[in-house]
Coordinates of C-alpha atoms and ligand atoms in Angstrom, one line a residue:
X1 CA -21.0 -24.7 -15.3
X2 CA -19.3 -27.8 -14.1
X3 CA -16.5 -27.3 -11.6
X4 CA -14.3 -29.6 -9.5
X5 CA -13.3 -28.3 -6.1
X6 CA -10.6 -29.8 -4.0
X7 CA -11.6 -29.8 -0.4
X8 CA -9.2 -29.8 2.5
X9 CA -11.2 -30.2 5.6
X10 CA -8.2 -29.3 7.9
X11 CA -7.6 -29.8 11.6
X12 CA -9.4 -29.3 14.9
X13 CA -12.6 -27.2 14.4
X14 CA -11.9 -26.7 10.7
X15 CA -13.9 -29.6 9.3
X16 CA -17.0 -28.0 11.0
X17 CA -16.7 -24.8 9.0
X18 CA -15.8 -26.5 5.7
X19 CA -18.9 -28.7 6.0
X20 CA -21.0 -25.6 6.2
X21 CA -19.3 -23.9 3.2
X22 CA -19.9 -27.1 1.1
X23 CA -23.6 -27.0 2.0
X24 CA -23.6 -23.4 0.8
X25 CA -21.9 -24.4 -2.5
X26 CA -24.4 -27.2 -3.0
X27 CA -27.2 -24.8 -2.5
X28 CA -25.7 -22.4 -5.1
X29 CA -25.2 -25.3 -7.6
X30 CA -28.9 -26.3 -7.1
X31 CA -30.2 -22.8 -7.4
X32 CA -28.2 -21.7 -10.4
X33 CA -27.9 -25.0 -12.3
X34 CA -24.2 -25.7 -11.8
X35 CA -22.6 -29.0 -11.0
X36 CA -19.9 -28.9 -8.3
X37 CA -18.0 -32.1 -7.7
X38 CA -15.5 -32.4 -4.9
X39 CA -12.2 -34.2 -4.5
X40 CA -11.0 -34.6 -1.0
X41 CA -7.4 -33.7 -0.5
X42 CA -5.4 -34.1 2.7
X43 CA -3.0 -31.4 4.0
X44 CA -1.7 -30.4 7.5
X45 CA -2.2 -32.4 10.6
X46 CA -4.6 -34.8 9.0
X47 CA -2.1 -35.6 6.3
X48 CA 0.7 -36.1 8.9
X49 CA -1.5 -38.7 10.6
X50 CA -2.5 -40.4 7.4
X51 CA 0.8 -40.2 5.4
X52 CA 3.5 -39.0 7.8
X53 CA 3.9 -35.9 5.6
X54 CA 1.9 -32.6 5.8
X55 CA 1.5 -32.5 2.0
X56 CA 2.3 -35.6 0.0
X57 CA 2.7 -35.1 -3.8
X58 CA -0.5 -37.0 -4.4
X59 CA -2.5 -34.4 -2.5
X60 CA -0.8 -31.5 -4.2
X61 CA -1.6 -33.1 -7.5
X62 CA -5.3 -33.3 -6.6
X63 CA -5.3 -29.6 -5.9
X64 CA -3.4 -28.8 -9.1
X65 CA -5.9 -30.9 -11.1
X66 CA -8.9 -29.1 -9.5
X67 CA -10.6 -25.9 -10.6
X68 CA -9.9 -24.4 -7.2
X69 CA -9.2 -25.4 -3.6
X70 CA -11.3 -24.7 -0.5
X71 CA -9.5 -25.0 2.8
X72 CA -10.5 -24.5 6.4
X73 CA -7.4 -24.1 8.6
X74 CA -4.6 -26.4 9.7
X75 CA -2.5 -27.1 12.8
X76 CA -3.1 -27.8 16.5
X77 CA -1.5 -28.8 19.7
X78 CA -1.2 -32.5 18.6
X79 CA 1.5 -31.6 16.1
X80 CA 3.2 -28.8 18.0
X81 CA 6.3 -30.7 18.8
X82 CA 7.1 -31.8 15.2
X83 CA 10.3 -30.7 13.5
X84 CA 9.9 -27.6 11.3
X85 CA 9.5 -29.4 8.0
X86 CA 7.0 -31.9 9.3
X87 CA 4.6 -29.3 10.9
X88 CA 1.1 -28.9 9.5
X89 CA 1.9 -25.3 8.6
X90 CA 4.7 -26.6 6.3
X91 CA 2.0 -28.3 4.3
X92 CA 0.2 -25.1 3.8
X93 CA 3.3 -23.3 2.7
X94 CA 4.2 -26.1 0.3
X95 CA 0.6 -26.0 -1.1
X96 CA 0.8 -22.2 -1.7
X97 CA 4.2 -22.5 -3.3
X98 CA 3.3 -25.7 -5.3
X99 CA 0.3 -23.9 -6.8
X100 CA 2.3 -20.8 -7.5
X101 CA -0.1 -18.6 -5.5
X102 CA 1.9 -15.4 -5.0
X103 CA -1.1 -13.0 -4.5
X104 CA -3.0 -13.3 -1.2
X105 CA -6.0 -10.9 -1.0
X106 CA -7.3 -10.3 2.6
X107 CA -10.2 -7.8 2.8
X108 CA -10.7 -5.8 6.0
X109 CA -14.2 -4.4 5.9
X110 CA -16.4 -3.5 8.7
X111 CA -19.9 -5.1 8.7
X112 CA -22.1 -2.3 10.0
X113 CA -24.0 -4.9 12.1
X114 CA -20.7 -5.8 13.9
X115 CA -19.5 -2.2 14.4
X116 CA -19.9 -2.6 18.2
X117 CA -17.7 -5.6 18.2
X118 CA -14.7 -3.6 16.9
X119 CA -12.3 -2.8 19.7
X120 CA -11.8 0.7 18.2
X121 CA -13.6 3.8 19.3
X122 CA -16.9 4.5 17.7
X123 CA -15.7 7.7 16.1
X124 CA -12.9 5.9 14.4
X125 CA -15.1 3.0 13.1
X126 CA -17.7 5.5 11.8
X127 CA -15.1 7.0 9.5
X128 CA -15.3 3.7 7.6
X129 CA -13.0 0.6 7.4
X130 CA -12.8 -0.9 4.0
X131 CA -9.3 -1.9 2.8
X132 CA -7.5 -4.9 1.3
X133 CA -4.2 -6.3 2.3
X134 CA -2.5 -7.7 -0.8
X135 CA 0.1 -10.0 0.8
X136 CA 3.0 -11.6 -1.2
X137 CA 2.6 -15.2 -0.4
X138 CA 5.4 -17.4 -1.7
X139 CA 8.6 -15.4 -1.1
X140 CA 10.5 -13.7 1.6
X141 CA 11.4 -15.1 5.0
X142 CA 8.8 -17.8 4.8
X143 CA 10.7 -19.4 1.9
X144 CA 14.3 -18.2 2.5
X145 CA 16.9 -20.4 4.1
X146 CA 16.3 -21.5 7.7
X147 CA 19.1 -23.0 9.7
X148 CA 20.2 -23.5 13.2
X149 CA 23.9 -24.2 14.0
X150 CA 26.5 -24.2 16.7
X151 CA 28.9 -21.3 17.0
X152 CA 31.3 -20.5 19.8
X153 CA 29.6 -23.0 22.1
X154 CA 26.0 -21.7 21.6
X155 CA 23.2 -22.2 19.1
X156 CA 22.7 -19.6 16.4
X157 CA 19.6 -19.5 14.1
X158 CA 19.2 -17.8 10.8
X159 CA 16.1 -17.1 8.7
X160 CA 16.9 -15.3 5.5
X161 CA 14.5 -13.1 3.6
X162 CA 15.2 -13.0 -0.1
X163 CA 13.2 -11.1 -2.7
X164 CA 14.0 -10.8 -6.4
X165 CA 12.7 -8.0 -8.7
X166 CA 10.3 -10.2 -10.7
X167 CA 8.7 -11.5 -7.4
X168 CA 8.1 -7.9 -6.3
X169 CA 6.9 -6.7 -9.7
X170 CA 4.2 -9.3 -10.1
X171 CA 2.7 -8.6 -6.6
X172 CA 3.2 -4.9 -7.0
X173 CA 1.2 -5.0 -10.2
X174 CA -1.6 -6.8 -8.4
X175 CA -1.5 -4.0 -5.8
X176 CA -1.9 -1.4 -8.5
X177 CA -4.6 -3.3 -10.4
X178 CA -6.6 -3.9 -7.2
X179 CA -6.4 -0.2 -6.4
X180 CA -7.6 0.7 -9.9
X181 CA -10.7 -1.3 -9.3
X182 CA -11.4 0.4 -6.0
X183 CA -10.7 3.9 -4.7
X184 CA -7.3 4.1 -6.5
X185 CA -5.1 4.4 -3.4
X186 CA -2.2 2.1 -2.8
X187 CA 0.1 2.0 0.2
X188 CA 3.4 0.0 0.0
X189 CA 4.3 -1.2 3.5
X190 CA 7.9 -2.0 4.3
X191 CA 10.8 -1.4 6.5
X192 CA 13.0 0.5 4.1
X193 CA 14.8 2.3 6.9
X194 CA 16.4 -1.1 7.8
X195 CA 16.0 -3.8 5.1
X196 CA 17.6 -4.1 1.7
X197 CA 14.6 -6.1 0.5
X198 CA 12.3 -3.2 1.3
X199 CA 14.6 -0.8 -0.6
X200 CA 14.4 -3.1 -3.6
X201 CA 10.6 -3.2 -3.2
X202 CA 10.4 0.6 -3.3
X203 CA 12.6 0.8 -6.5
X204 CA 10.4 -1.7 -8.3
X205 CA 7.2 0.0 -7.1
X206 CA 8.5 3.3 -8.4
X207 CA 8.9 1.8 -11.8
X208 CA 5.4 0.4 -11.7
X209 CA 4.0 3.7 -10.4
X210 CA 4.8 5.3 -13.8
X211 CA 2.3 2.8 -15.4
X212 CA -0.5 3.7 -13.1
X213 CA -0.6 7.5 -12.9
X214 CA -4.2 7.5 -11.7
X215 CA -3.3 5.7 -8.5
X216 CA -2.4 7.8 -5.5
X217 CA 0.6 5.9 -4.2
X218 CA 2.4 6.2 -0.9
X219 CA 4.9 4.3 1.2
X220 CA 4.8 3.5 4.9
X221 CA 7.0 1.8 7.4
X222 CA 5.4 -1.3 8.8
X223 CA 5.6 -0.2 12.5
X224 CA 3.9 3.0 11.6
X225 CA 1.3 1.1 9.5
X226 CA 0.5 -1.2 12.5
X227 CA -0.2 2.0 14.5
X228 CA -2.2 3.7 11.7
X229 CA -4.5 0.7 11.2
X230 CA -5.8 1.2 14.7
X231 CA -5.6 5.0 14.8
X232 CA -6.9 5.9 11.4
X233 CA -7.9 2.9 9.3
X234 CA -10.1 4.9 6.9
X235 CA -7.0 6.3 5.2
X236 CA -6.3 2.8 3.6
X237 CA -7.7 1.4 0.4
X238 CA -5.1 -1.2 -0.8
X239 CA -2.0 -2.2 1.2
X240 CA 0.6 -4.2 -0.7
X241 CA 3.3 -5.8 1.3
X242 CA 5.8 -8.7 1.7
X243 CA 4.8 -12.1 3.2
X244 CA 5.5 -11.7 6.9
X245 CA 4.4 -8.1 7.2
X246 CA 1.2 -9.1 5.4
X247 CA 0.6 -12.0 7.8
X248 CA 0.9 -9.7 10.8
X249 CA -1.0 -6.7 9.5
X250 CA -3.9 -8.8 8.1
X251 CA -4.6 -10.3 11.6
X252 CA -4.6 -6.8 13.1
X253 CA -6.8 -5.5 10.2
X254 CA -9.3 -8.4 10.7
X255 CA -9.6 -7.7 14.5
X256 CA -10.6 -4.1 14.1
X257 CA -13.5 -5.2 11.8
X258 CA -15.1 -7.1 14.6
X259 CA -14.1 -10.7 14.4
X260 CA -11.4 -12.7 12.8
X261 CA -14.1 -15.3 12.3
X262 CA -15.6 -13.2 9.5
X263 CA -12.6 -12.7 7.2
X264 CA -12.1 -14.8 4.1
X265 CA -9.1 -14.8 1.7
X266 CA -8.2 -15.7 -1.8
X267 CA -4.8 -16.7 -3.1
X268 CA -4.1 -16.6 -6.8
X269 CA -1.2 -17.0 -9.2
X270 CA -0.9 -17.1 -12.9
X271 CA -4.1 -19.1 -13.5
X272 CA -7.7 -19.0 -12.3
X273 CA -7.1 -22.1 -10.0
X274 CA -6.9 -20.5 -6.6
X275 CA -6.9 -21.4 -2.9
X276 CA -9.6 -20.0 -0.7
X277 CA -9.4 -20.1 3.1
X278 CA -10.4 -18.1 6.1
X279 CA -7.5 -16.1 7.6
X280 CA -8.1 -17.5 11.1
X281 CA -6.5 -20.6 12.6
X282 CA -8.0 -24.0 13.4
X283 CA -9.3 -22.9 16.9
X284 CA -8.4 -26.2 18.7
X285 CA -9.9 -24.8 22.0
X286 CA -13.5 -25.0 20.6
X287 CA -13.2 -28.0 18.3
X288 CA -16.0 -30.5 18.3
X289 CA -18.5 -28.2 20.1
X290 CA -20.3 -26.8 17.1
X291 CA -19.7 -23.3 18.2
X292 CA -17.1 -22.1 15.7
X293 CA -18.0 -19.3 13.3
X294 CA -18.3 -20.7 9.7
X295 CA -18.8 -17.4 8.0
X296 CA -15.2 -16.7 7.0
X297 CA -15.1 -20.1 5.3
X298 CA -18.5 -19.5 3.7
X299 CA -17.3 -16.1 2.4
X300 CA -14.1 -17.8 1.2
X301 CA -16.3 -20.1 -1.0
X302 CA -18.1 -16.9 -2.2
X303 CA -14.7 -15.5 -3.2
X304 CA -14.0 -18.7 -5.1
X305 CA -17.2 -18.3 -7.0
X306 CA -16.4 -14.7 -7.9
X307 CA -12.6 -14.8 -8.6
X308 CA -12.0 -18.3 -10.0
X309 CA -15.4 -19.2 -11.6
X310 CA -16.6 -15.7 -12.6
X311 CA -19.9 -16.3 -10.9
X312 CA -20.7 -12.8 -9.8
X313 CA -24.4 -13.3 -9.1
X314 CA -23.9 -16.5 -7.2
X315 CA -21.1 -14.8 -5.1
X316 CA -23.4 -11.9 -4.4
X317 CA -26.1 -14.3 -3.3
X318 CA -23.9 -15.8 -0.7
X319 CA -22.6 -12.4 0.6
X320 CA -26.2 -11.1 0.7
X321 CA -27.3 -14.1 2.7
X322 CA -24.6 -13.5 5.2
X323 CA -25.6 -9.9 5.5
X324 CA -29.2 -10.9 6.0
X325 CA -28.2 -13.4 8.7
X326 CA -26.3 -10.6 10.6
X327 CA -29.3 -8.3 10.1
X328 CA -31.5 -10.9 11.7
X329 CA -29.3 -10.7 14.8
X330 CA -27.8 -14.2 14.6
X331 CA -24.3 -14.4 16.0
X332 CA -21.8 -17.1 16.8
X333 CA -20.1 -16.9 20.2
X334 CA -17.0 -15.0 18.9
X335 CA -19.2 -12.0 17.8
X336 CA -22.1 -12.3 20.3
X337 CA -23.5 -8.9 21.4
X338 CA -26.3 -7.9 23.7
X339 CA -29.8 -8.2 22.1
X340 CA -28.6 -10.8 19.5
X341 CA -29.3 -14.5 19.3
X342 CA -26.4 -16.9 19.9
X343 CA -26.2 -19.8 17.4
X344 CA -23.8 -22.6 16.8
X345 CA -21.9 -23.5 13.6
X346 CA -24.5 -25.7 12.0
X347 CA -27.4 -23.3 12.9
X348 CA -25.4 -20.5 11.3
X349 CA -25.0 -22.6 8.2
X350 CA -28.7 -23.3 8.2
X351 CA -29.5 -19.6 8.5
X352 CA -27.3 -18.7 5.5
X353 CA -28.8 -21.6 3.4
X354 CA -32.3 -20.4 4.2
X355 CA -31.5 -17.0 2.8
X356 CA -30.0 -18.1 -0.6
Ligands
IPM1 C1 -2.0 -17.3 7.8 C2 -1.4 -18.2 8.8 C3 -0.2 -18.9 8.1 C4 0.8 -17.9 7.7 C5 0.4 -20.0 9.1 C6 -0.6 -21.0 9.5 C7 1.6 -20.6 8.4 O1 -1.0 -17.5 9.9 O2 -2.5 -17.8 6.7 O3 -2.0 -16.1 8.0 O4 1.6 -17.4 8.4 O5 0.8 -17.6 6.5
MG2 MG1 -1.6 -15.4 9.8

């Protein structure tokens, strides 16, 4: 197969991980007889430096013309003082919206080799952690009206959180469909005791529920869910939730699995052209030292192979190689444990390549 991949190298330590993920993709292409070509696109801090805009139309167009986009992470102290619409993160939000990627899939699965790195008690981890956060990605408070104004001699800021029924229905359906392919359990997470948007979510979810009688469906307030994720994570199979709750819960979910440096994500909309990125940030504190963990980015590339290109065997090959590297006791600093061998970013990339 021939595929064109848009690459966004990102900011701070991000180019280091994207470089390793591209080496892995090249190895897959070589081994399985595919041709991957790459188009470099700029987004985030890099685009601000180059164009004065975190996502110029030309760069969005490159992504839209590609078969899928691989991204590291954007942002960093250099751009922290920028106004809201000129921040690197704004480029990411515009990219997600411009590509219509409403469904963000963030797996939280414990790697047995990393069980000791989980901050949870052994007896909780042993019950199993294997769930997915299906996060709505292009609606809600991230995309509602944001304004700051003067009132009665002081500043007032407002961020609004709109959701319409069709936005809820399409992500709700992804939640049910994802559950059908797994253990058939779906939890809708919201704040229906306070928010109108949550009450609308529930009414739409109830309509959908009738179409998926096999799915065991329940609802949970987000504050309780945050607690349950650390108290009893084995109860979850698929969580479906709105944009900001999904942002927060997926960080918590990744941490209990051992390291946020291991968690990939996919974002998809109506077509197979998706955006694949680790859920972690650009780790400015360790940039340029070749110590960052490239695995989340490598696993994001594996998700691209599976979900956008239908390359199941190839995706399995990458995931198995990562598994073998962990079995061999190789660890980057973020997940280093006694008795293991500490390696840097490039050496971790080498180790994965050797096992494909
Ligand atoms: C994420 C990140 C982004 C988000 C930021 C960088 C805007 O935290 O992908 O989880 O909040 O969506
Ligand atoms: Mg986040």
